[in-house]
Coordinates of C-alpha atoms in Angstrom, one line a residue:
M142 CA 6.7 -8.9 -16.4
S143 CA 4.0 -6.5 -15.6
E144 CA 5.3 -2.8 -16.6
K145 CA 3.8 0.4 -16.3
V146 CA 2.5 1.6 -18.9
K147 CA 3.2 5.5 -20.5
L148 CA 0.1 7.4 -20.8
S149 CA 0.8 10.7 -22.4
A150 CA 0.0 14.1 -19.7
I151 CA -3.3 14.5 -21.2
E152 CA -4.6 11.0 -20.9
Q153 CA -3.2 10.8 -16.9
H154 CA -5.0 14.5 -16.4
I155 CA -7.8 13.6 -17.5
I156 CA -7.9 10.4 -15.5
D157 CA -6.4 12.3 -12.6
F158 CA -9.6 14.5 -12.9
V159 CA -12.0 12.0 -13.3
T160 CA -10.6 9.9 -9.5
E161 CA -11.1 13.3 -8.6
V162 CA -14.7 13.7 -9.2
R163 CA -15.7 10.6 -8.1
L164 CA -13.9 11.0 -5.0
K165 CA -14.9 14.3 -4.1
N166 CA -19.1 12.8 -5.3
D167 CA -18.4 9.8 -2.6
L168 CA -18.8 7.9 -5.8
K169 CA -17.4 4.2 -6.4
Q170 CA -15.7 2.8 -9.4
E171 CA -18.9 1.0 -10.3
D172 CA -21.5 4.7 -10.1
I173 CA -18.9 5.9 -13.1
A174 CA -18.9 2.7 -14.6
T175 CA -23.4 3.2 -14.8
I176 CA -23.1 6.5 -16.0
I177 CA -20.4 6.2 -18.8
G178 CA -22.0 2.4 -19.8
V179 CA -19.3 0.3 -18.7
G180 CA -18.3 -2.7 -16.5
R181 CA -16.8 -1.7 -13.4
S182 CA -13.4 -3.5 -14.6
F183 CA -12.9 -1.0 -16.9
I184 CA -12.9 1.8 -14.7
A185 CA -10.3 -0.2 -12.2
K186 CA -8.3 -0.8 -15.6
V187 CA -8.3 3.3 -16.1
E188 CA -7.4 4.2 -12.6
D189 CA -4.5 1.4 -12.5
R190 CA -1.5 2.3 -14.3
K191 CA -0.5 -0.9 -15.5
H192 CA -3.6 -0.9 -18.0
R193 CA -3.7 0.9 -21.4
A194 CA -7.3 1.5 -20.5
K195 CA -8.3 5.4 -20.8
Y196 CA -11.6 7.6 -21.3
N197 CA -12.7 8.5 -24.8
L198 CA -14.2 11.5 -25.9
N199 CA -18.0 9.6 -25.1
H200 CA -16.8 8.6 -21.7
I201 CA -16.0 12.5 -21.4
D202 CA -19.1 13.9 -22.7
K203 CA -21.3 11.6 -20.3
L204 CA -19.4 12.4 -17.3
A205 CA -19.8 15.8 -17.8
D206 CA -23.3 16.1 -18.6
H207 CA -24.1 14.0 -15.5
F208 CA -22.0 16.1 -13.2
G209 CA -23.0 19.5 -14.5
L210 CA -19.6 20.2 -16.5
S211 CA -18.4 21.0 -19.9
P212 CA -16.0 18.4 -21.7
K213 CA -13.3 21.1 -21.7
D214 CA -13.4 21.0 -17.9
F215 CA -11.9 17.6 -18.0
L216 CA -8.7 18.9 -20.2
P217 CA -6.0 20.8 -18.5
E218 CA -5.9 24.6 -19.0
K219 CA -2.7 24.4 -21.6
A220 CA -1.1 22.3 -23.7
N221 CA 1.4 19.8 -22.6
K222 CA 0.7 21.0 -18.7
Y223 CA 3.3 18.4 -17.4
I224 CA 6.0 18.4 -19.8

């Protein structure tokens, strides 16, 4: 009954990018949750492909600020990168 949720290419790219940044910086899901002001369970749901939870623009802005990045760094170089 638990079916994988289909995310758009850009949504999956952002989730993958944040996960990569988290792992490169040796951070836990709880650390990302603290940075963006949500519970750890939200981050777990974002990283689990069975859920619809996603990062929003405010989350991206907070993460970009925290890691010294631009919000545009979280986006693919070109539209429809994975299509």
